[in-house]
CSV table of C-alpha atoms in Angstrom, one decimal:
chain,number,residue,atom,x,y,z
N,42,MET,CA,-0.6,-8.5,51.5
N,43,ASN,CA,3.0,-8.9,50.4
N,44,LYS,CA,2.4,-12.7,50.1
N,45,PHE,CA,-0.8,-12.1,48.0
N,46,LEU,CA,1.1,-9.7,45.6
N,47,LYS,CA,3.9,-12.2,45.3
N,48,ILE,CA,1.6,-15.0,44.4
N,49,SER,CA,-0.3,-12.8,42.0
N,50,PHE,CA,2.9,-11.8,40.3
N,51,ILE,CA,4.1,-15.4,39.9
N,52,ASN,CA,0.7,-16.4,38.5
N,53,ILE,CA,0.8,-13.5,36.0
N,54,ILE,CA,4.3,-14.6,34.9
N,55,ILE,CA,3.1,-18.2,34.5
N,56,LEU,CA,0.1,-17.1,32.5
N,57,ILE,CA,2.3,-15.0,30.2
N,58,LEU,CA,4.6,-17.9,29.6
N,59,LEU,CA,1.7,-20.3,28.9
N,60,ILE,CA,0.2,-17.8,26.4
N,61,GLU,CA,3.6,-17.4,24.8
N,62,PHE,CA,4.1,-21.1,24.5
N,63,LEU,CA,0.6,-21.6,23.1
N,64,SER,CA,1.2,-18.9,20.5
N,65,PHE,CA,4.6,-20.4,19.6
N,66,PHE,CA,2.9,-23.8,19.1
N,67,LEU,CA,0.2,-22.3,16.9
N,68,ILE,CA,2.9,-20.7,14.8
N,69,LYS,CA,4.8,-23.9,14.5
N,70,ILE,CA,1.7,-25.8,13.2
N,71,ASN,CA,1.0,-22.9,10.8
N,72,PHE,CA,-2.3,-22.0,12.4
N,73,ILE,CA,-1.3,-18.4,12.6
N,74,PRO,CA,1.3,-16.5,10.5
N,75,ASN,CA,4.9,-16.3,11.7
N,76,GLY,CA,5.2,-12.5,11.6
N,77,MET,CA,3.4,-9.4,12.5
N,78,SER,CA,0.3,-8.1,10.7
N,79,PRO,CA,1.2,-6.0,7.6
N,80,SER,CA,-0.7,-3.1,9.1
N,81,ILE,CA,2.2,-2.6,11.6
N,82,ILE,CA,4.3,-1.0,8.8
N,83,LEU,CA,1.8,1.9,8.4
N,84,ASN,CA,1.6,5.0,10.6
N,85,ALA,CA,-1.0,7.8,10.2
N,86,ASN,CA,0.7,10.9,8.7
N,87,GLU,CA,-0.6,14.4,8.6
N,88,LYS,CA,1.2,15.2,5.3
N,89,PHE,CA,0.6,12.0,3.3
N,90,GLY,CA,-2.3,10.2,4.9
N,91,TYR,CA,-0.1,7.1,5.8
N,92,TRP,CA,3.6,6.6,5.9
N,93,HIS,CA,6.1,4.1,7.1
N,94,PRO,CA,8.1,4.4,10.3
N,95,LYS,CA,11.7,5.5,9.6
N,96,ASN,CA,14.8,3.4,10.1
N,97,THR,CA,12.9,0.3,11.2
N,98,SER,CA,12.6,-3.3,10.1
N,99,PHE,CA,9.8,-5.8,10.6
N,100,LYS,CA,9.0,-9.5,9.9
N,101,ILE,CA,5.4,-9.4,8.6
N,102,ALA,CA,3.2,-12.2,7.4
N,103,THR,CA,-0.2,-13.5,6.4
N,104,LYS,CA,-1.5,-17.0,5.9
N,105,CYS,CA,0.2,-17.4,2.6
N,106,TRP,CA,3.4,-15.2,2.6
N,107,GLU,CA,6.0,-13.7,5.0
N,108,SER,CA,8.7,-11.1,4.4
N,109,ASN,CA,11.4,-9.2,6.1
N,110,VAL,CA,11.1,-5.5,5.3
N,111,LYS,CA,13.2,-2.5,6.1
N,112,PHE,CA,12.4,1.2,5.9
N,113,ASN,CA,15.1,3.8,5.5
N,114,ASN,CA,15.9,7.3,6.6
N,115,ILE,CA,13.0,8.8,4.8
N,116,GLY,CA,10.5,6.0,5.6
N,117,ILE,CA,10.5,4.2,2.2
N,118,LYS,CA,10.9,0.5,1.7
N,119,SER,CA,14.6,0.3,0.9
N,120,ASN,CA,17.9,-1.0,2.3
N,121,LYS,CA,19.5,2.1,0.9
N,122,GLU,CA,19.5,5.6,2.2
N,123,PHE,CA,18.9,8.5,-0.2
N,124,LYS,CA,20.4,12.0,-0.1
N,125,LEU,CA,18.9,15.0,-1.7
N,126,THR,CA,21.8,15.4,-4.1
N,127,LYS,CA,22.0,12.8,-6.9
N,128,LYS,CA,24.8,11.2,-8.8
N,129,LYS,CA,22.6,9.5,-11.4
N,130,GLU,CA,19.3,10.2,-13.1
N,131,ARG,CA,16.4,9.4,-10.8
N,132,VAL,CA,13.2,7.6,-11.3
N,133,ALA,CA,10.4,8.0,-8.7
N,134,ILE,CA,8.0,5.1,-8.3
N,135,LEU,CA,4.6,6.3,-6.9
N,136,GLY,CA,1.6,4.2,-6.1
N,137,ASP,CA,-0.1,2.2,-3.4
N,138,SER,CA,0.4,-1.2,-1.8
N,139,MET,CA,0.8,-3.0,-5.1
N,140,THR,CA,4.1,-1.3,-5.9
N,141,GLU,CA,5.0,-0.9,-2.2
N,142,ASN,CA,5.3,-4.7,-2.5
N,143,ALA,CA,5.6,-5.4,1.2
N,144,GLN,CA,4.9,-9.1,0.5
N,145,LEU,CA,8.5,-9.5,-0.6
N,146,ASN,CA,11.8,-9.0,1.1
N,147,ASN,CA,13.5,-5.7,0.0
N,148,GLU,CA,16.1,-7.8,-2.0
N,149,LYS,CA,13.3,-9.5,-4.1
N,150,ASP,CA,10.7,-6.8,-4.5
N,151,PHE,CA,9.6,-4.8,-7.5
N,152,THR,CA,11.9,-1.9,-6.7
N,153,SER,CA,15.0,-4.1,-6.5
N,154,LYS,CA,14.1,-5.9,-9.8
N,155,LEU,CA,13.6,-2.7,-11.6
N,156,GLN,CA,16.8,-1.3,-10.2
N,157,GLN,CA,18.7,-4.4,-11.5
N,158,LEU,CA,17.2,-3.7,-15.0
N,159,MET,CA,18.1,0.0,-14.9
N,160,PRO,CA,21.6,0.2,-13.3
N,161,ASN,CA,22.3,3.6,-14.8
N,162,PHE,CA,19.4,5.1,-12.9
N,163,GLU,CA,18.6,5.5,-9.2
N,164,ILE,CA,15.1,4.0,-8.5
N,165,ILE,CA,13.3,5.4,-5.4
N,166,ASN,CA,10.0,3.9,-4.5
N,167,PHE,CA,7.7,6.4,-2.7
N,168,SER,CA,4.6,4.0,-2.8
N,169,VAL,CA,2.6,3.4,0.4
N,170,SER,CA,-0.4,1.3,1.3
N,171,SER,CA,-3.9,2.7,1.8
N,172,THR,CA,-3.3,5.9,-0.2
N,173,GLY,CA,-5.0,7.2,-3.3
N,174,LEU,CA,-4.3,9.7,-6.1
N,175,ALA,CA,-5.0,12.8,-3.9
N,176,ASP,CA,-2.5,11.5,-1.3
N,177,HIS,CA,0.0,10.8,-4.0
N,178,ILE,CA,-0.2,14.4,-5.2
N,179,ASN,CA,0.7,15.4,-1.7
N,180,ILE,CA,3.6,12.9,-1.6
N,181,TYR,CA,5.0,14.4,-4.8
N,182,ASN,CA,4.7,18.0,-3.8
N,183,ARG,CA,5.9,17.6,-0.2
N,184,LEU,CA,8.6,15.0,-0.6
N,185,ILE,CA,9.4,13.7,-4.1
N,186,LYS,CA,10.2,17.2,-5.4
N,187,LYS,CA,13.0,17.6,-2.9
N,188,TYR,CA,14.8,14.6,-4.6
N,189,ASP,CA,15.2,16.2,-8.0
N,190,VAL,CA,13.8,13.2,-9.9
N,191,ASP,CA,14.0,13.0,-13.7
N,192,TYR,CA,11.0,10.7,-14.3
N,193,ILE,CA,7.8,9.5,-12.6
N,194,PHE,CA,6.5,6.0,-13.0
N,195,TYR,CA,3.0,6.1,-11.6
N,196,TYR,CA,1.1,2.9,-10.9
N,197,VAL,CA,-2.7,2.8,-10.8
N,198,THR,CA,-4.8,0.0,-9.1
N,199,TYR,CA,-8.5,-0.5,-9.7
N,200,ASN,CA,-9.4,0.6,-6.1
N,201,ASP,CA,-7.7,4.0,-6.7
N,202,PHE,CA,-10.9,4.8,-8.6
N,203,GLN,CA,-12.7,5.2,-5.2
N,204,ASP,CA,-9.9,5.6,-2.6
N,205,ASN,CA,-10.4,9.3,-2.2
N,206,HIS,CA,-14.2,9.4,-2.5
N,207,SER,CA,-16.1,10.2,0.7
N,208,SER,CA,-17.7,6.8,0.7
N,209,GLU,CA,-14.3,5.3,1.5
N,210,ILE,CA,-13.4,8.0,4.1
N,211,ARG,CA,-10.7,7.3,6.6
N,212,PRO,CA,-9.6,9.6,9.4
N,213,THR,CA,-6.2,10.4,7.7
N,214,ARG,CA,-6.9,10.0,4.0
N,215,MET,CA,-8.1,12.9,1.8
N,216,ALA,CA,-11.7,12.6,0.8
N,217,TYR,CA,-13.9,14.3,-1.9
N,218,GLU,CA,-17.5,14.3,-3.0
N,219,VAL,CA,-19.6,16.1,-5.5
N,220,ILE,CA,-21.5,19.0,-3.9
N,221,GLY,CA,-23.6,21.2,-6.1
N,222,ASN,CA,-21.9,19.8,-9.2
N,223,LYS,CA,-18.5,20.7,-7.8
N,224,VAL,CA,-15.9,18.3,-6.5
N,225,LEU,CA,-14.9,19.5,-2.9
N,226,GLU,CA,-12.7,18.1,-0.2
N,227,VAL,CA,-14.9,17.1,2.8
N,228,ASN,CA,-12.6,16.0,5.6
N,229,ASN,CA,-9.8,18.5,5.6
N,230,ASP,CA,-9.8,19.1,9.3
N,231,LYS,CA,-8.0,16.1,10.9
N,232,SER,CA,-6.6,18.0,13.9
N,233,LEU,CA,-8.7,16.1,16.6
N,234,PHE,CA,-7.6,12.7,15.2
N,235,PHE,CA,-3.9,13.6,15.1
N,236,LYS,CA,-4.1,15.2,18.6
N,237,ASN,CA,-5.1,11.8,20.0
N,238,TYR,CA,-2.8,9.9,17.6
N,239,ASN,CA,0.2,11.9,18.7
N,240,SER,CA,-0.6,11.7,22.4
N,241,SER,CA,2.3,10.7,24.7
N,242,TRP,CA,0.7,7.2,25.3
N,243,ASN,CA,0.1,6.5,21.6
N,244,ARG,CA,3.6,7.6,20.7
N,245,PHE,CA,5.0,5.4,23.5
N,246,LYS,CA,3.1,2.4,22.1
N,247,ARG,CA,4.4,3.0,18.5
N,248,GLU,CA,8.0,3.9,19.3
N,249,LYS,CA,8.8,1.9,22.5
N,250,LEU,CA,6.4,-1.0,22.9
N,251,ILE,CA,6.9,-2.0,19.3
N,252,HIS,CA,10.2,-3.7,20.3
N,253,ILE,CA,8.3,-5.9,22.7
N,254,LYS,CA,5.6,-6.6,20.1
N,255,LYS,CA,8.2,-7.7,17.6
N,256,LEU,CA,9.6,-10.3,20.1
N,257,SER,CA,6.3,-11.6,21.4
N,258,ASN,CA,4.6,-14.6,19.8
N,259,PHE,CA,1.4,-13.7,21.7
N,260,TYR,CA,1.3,-10.4,19.9
N,261,LYS,CA,1.3,-12.3,16.6
N,262,LEU,CA,-1.7,-14.3,17.8
N,263,TYR,CA,-3.5,-11.2,19.1
N,264,TYR,CA,-3.0,-9.4,15.8
N,265,TYR,CA,-4.1,-12.4,13.8
N,266,MET,CA,-7.3,-12.7,15.8
N,267,ARG,CA,-8.0,-9.0,15.6
N,268,TRP,CA,-7.5,-9.0,11.9
N,269,GLU,CA,-9.9,-11.9,11.5
N,270,VAL,CA,-12.6,-10.1,13.5
N,271,GLU,CA,-12.1,-7.0,11.4
N,272,ILE,CA,-12.5,-9.0,8.2
N,273,PHE,CA,-15.7,-10.6,9.6
N,274,LYS,CA,-17.1,-7.2,10.5
N,275,PHE,CA,-16.2,-5.7,7.1
N,276,LYS,CA,-18.0,-8.5,5.2
N,277,LYS,CA,-21.0,-8.2,7.5
N,278,LEU,CA,-21.1,-4.4,6.9
N,279,GLU,CA,-20.7,-4.9,3.1
N,280,LYS,CA,-23.8,-7.0,3.0
N,281,LYS,CA,-25.7,-4.5,5.1
N,282,ILE,CA,-25.0,-1.5,2.9
N,283,LYS,CA,-25.6,-3.0,-0.5
N,284,LYS,CA,-27.5,-0.5,-2.6
N,285,ASN,CA,-29.9,-1.0,-5.5
N,286,GLU,CA,-28.6,-0.8,-9.1
N,287,PHE,CA,-29.8,2.8,-9.5
N,288,GLU,CA,-28.1,4.0,-6.4
N,289,GLN,CA,-24.9,2.1,-7.4
N,290,ASN,CA,-24.8,3.8,-10.8
N,291,ILE,CA,-25.2,7.3,-9.2
N,292,LEU,CA,-22.4,6.5,-6.7
N,293,PHE,CA,-20.2,5.1,-9.5
N,294,ASN,CA,-20.6,8.3,-11.7
N,295,GLU,CA,-19.8,10.5,-8.7
N,296,LYS,CA,-16.6,8.5,-8.0
N,297,LYS,CA,-15.7,8.8,-11.6
N,298,LYS,CA,-16.2,12.6,-11.5
N,299,VAL,CA,-14.0,12.8,-8.3
N,300,TYR,CA,-11.3,10.7,-9.9
N,301,LYS,CA,-11.3,12.7,-13.1
N,302,TYR,CA,-10.9,15.9,-11.1
N,303,LEU,CA,-7.9,14.4,-9.3
N,304,VAL,CA,-6.3,13.2,-12.5
N,305,ASP,CA,-6.6,16.8,-13.9
N,306,LYS,CA,-5.1,18.1,-10.7
N,307,ALA,CA,-2.3,15.5,-10.9
N,308,ASN,CA,-1.7,16.5,-14.5
N,309,ASN,CA,-1.3,20.2,-13.6
N,310,GLU,CA,1.0,19.5,-10.7
N,311,ILE,CA,2.9,16.4,-11.8
N,312,PHE,CA,2.4,14.8,-15.2
N,313,SER,CA,2.8,18.1,-17.2
N,314,GLN,CA,5.8,19.1,-15.1
N,315,ILE,CA,8.0,16.0,-15.3
N,316,PRO,CA,8.2,13.1,-17.8
N,317,THR,CA,5.6,10.5,-16.5
N,318,LEU,CA,4.6,7.0,-17.5
N,319,ILE,CA,1.4,5.6,-16.0
N,320,PHE,CA,0.9,1.9,-15.5
N,321,MET,CA,-2.2,-0.2,-14.6
N,322,ASN,CA,-1.5,-2.8,-11.9
N,323,SER,CA,-2.8,-6.3,-12.6
N,324,ASP,CA,-4.0,-7.7,-9.3
N,325,ASN,CA,-5.1,-11.3,-9.3
N,326,ILE,CA,-8.7,-10.6,-8.4
N,327,ASN,CA,-9.5,-8.8,-11.7
N,328,PHE,CA,-6.8,-10.5,-13.8
N,329,ILE,CA,-8.9,-12.0,-16.5
N,330,ASN,CA,-12.0,-9.8,-16.6
N,331,GLU,CA,-12.0,-6.0,-16.5
N,332,THR,CA,-14.2,-4.4,-13.9
N,333,LYS,CA,-16.2,-1.2,-14.8
N,334,GLU,CA,-13.7,0.7,-12.5
N,335,ILE,CA,-10.8,-0.5,-14.7
N,336,VAL,CA,-12.7,0.4,-17.9
N,337,ALA,CA,-13.3,3.9,-16.4
N,338,LEU,CA,-9.7,4.3,-15.4
N,339,LYS,CA,-8.5,3.5,-18.9
N,340,GLU,CA,-11.0,6.0,-20.3
N,341,ILE,CA,-9.7,8.7,-18.0
N,342,TYR,CA,-6.1,8.1,-18.8
N,343,ARG,CA,-6.5,7.5,-22.6
N,344,ASN,CA,-4.7,10.8,-23.5
N,345,TYR,CA,-1.7,10.1,-21.2
N,346,ASN,CA,1.3,7.8,-21.5
N,347,PHE,CA,-0.8,5.0,-20.0
N,348,PHE,CA,0.0,1.2,-20.3
N,349,ASP,CA,-1.9,-1.9,-19.2
N,350,PRO,CA,0.4,-4.9,-19.0
N,351,ARG,CA,-2.4,-7.4,-18.4
N,352,GLN,CA,-2.5,-8.9,-21.9
N,353,GLU,CA,1.2,-9.4,-21.9
N,354,PHE,CA,1.0,-11.1,-18.5
N,355,ILE,CA,-1.8,-13.3,-19.7
N,356,ALA,CA,0.2,-14.3,-22.8
N,357,TYR,CA,3.2,-15.1,-20.6
N,358,LEU,CA,1.2,-17.3,-18.3
N,359,LYS,CA,-0.5,-19.1,-21.3
N,360,ASN,CA,2.9,-19.8,-22.9
N,361,ASN,CA,4.1,-21.3,-19.6
N,362,ASN,CA,0.8,-23.3,-19.1
N,363,ASN,CA,0.2,-21.4,-15.9
N,364,LEU,CA,-2.9,-19.2,-16.6
N,365,LYS,CA,-4.7,-20.0,-13.3
N,366,ALA,CA,-5.4,-18.4,-10.0
N,367,PRO,CA,-3.7,-16.8,-8.1
N,368,TYR,CA,-1.9,-15.7,-11.4
N,369,LEU,CA,0.9,-13.3,-10.2
N,370,GLY,CA,-0.2,-13.0,-6.6
N,371,TYR,CA,-1.1,-15.3,-3.7
N,372,ASN,CA,-3.9,-17.5,-2.6
N,373,CYS,CA,-4.9,-15.2,0.2
N,374,ASP,CA,-3.6,-11.9,-1.2
N,375,ALA,CA,-4.0,-10.0,-4.5
N,376,HIS,CA,-0.6,-8.3,-4.4
N,377,TYR,CA,2.4,-9.2,-6.6
N,378,SER,CA,4.4,-12.3,-6.0
N,379,GLU,CA,8.0,-12.4,-7.0
N,380,LEU,CA,7.0,-13.5,-10.5
N,381,GLY,CA,4.6,-10.6,-10.7
N,382,ALA,CA,7.2,-8.1,-9.5
N,383,GLU,CA,9.7,-9.5,-12.1
N,384,LEU,CA,7.2,-9.2,-15.0
N,385,LEU,CA,6.1,-5.7,-14.0
N,386,ALA,CA,9.7,-4.6,-13.9
N,387,GLN,CA,10.4,-6.0,-17.3
N,388,PHE,CA,7.2,-4.4,-18.8
N,389,THR,CA,8.1,-1.0,-17.2
N,390,LEU,CA,11.6,-1.0,-18.7
N,391,LYS,CA,10.3,-2.0,-22.1
N,392,LYS,CA,7.8,0.9,-22.2
N,393,PHE,CA,10.3,3.3,-20.8
N,394,LEU,CA,12.9,2.5,-23.5
N,395,SER,CA,10.3,2.8,-26.2
N,396,LEU,CA,9.3,6.3,-25.1
N,397,ASN,CA,12.5,7.6,-23.5
N,398,GLN,CA,13.5,10.0,-26.3
N,399,SER,CA,10.0,11.4,-26.8
N,400,LEU,CA,9.7,12.0,-23.0
N,401,LYS,CA,12.6,14.4,-22.9
């Protein structure tokens, strides 16, 4: 029996080493990304929907980019720690993955570029992937308020239009739908999900096993294969649930009503309480042509300090003979590249300076 266990143990070790070597080889020939999946930087969160792990760093990657990211004492993407008391005026950045900008190292991302342009201010980026406006309202009320910020720069992406609609429901994200001509939250009880998510075993995997995962080449292979399977399943499901034009229009109008409700809520709780500038993100999927979601977002925000930088970005690329895909993103990813982050920071500063006196 002891001999059998010994042989089995040796065989397992050899198998692990072989898998590690294979994974290392696949990384070297660029068959799989040399970093962990970007999803590793997100944890489910009872207050905000999703949030980053605190005081951690990761090397993350996809087929067309890789970055080293660090999250500070409050779980935001920053090399700097922030205290509640301030020495300078503060600007809070709020948005989703576009302004979280995990595709770039902290030293090169949108936040760092805006901070360089605004040295007399302290820029704090509270953006987090996979969140919508309803979640951002919670982030403001439950976290940003504590930091006594002087301005809010809010960044809208076209998918925000539907992120908090029940058709896009996720176990942690707030979701609404129109019931009896009223907009109502439909998944407010998340206790069962979080009971399982915060179990001892799941916490052990997130907090302890993560150190092994970060060192393992095989885990990169596993995550890559898992991600490819998820993309395949998603595309298959998309084809299956395509609705006719009439049903699509009904759903679109319902999503618009939900988003308008959330904007009114955000106005009451944020925009009317603190000087706010709202910007439209220019992802490289919808860079040239506006989708009906973008048109609807512009209509909803028309009476706010709302700015769409796309025409300026297009003009810049034309002047530099570079108006071609992937524009300001990546071949396999719609998020901002370093050029995109730089242009967005410059556009933000310009609009802020033009409105600064009228905002106060």
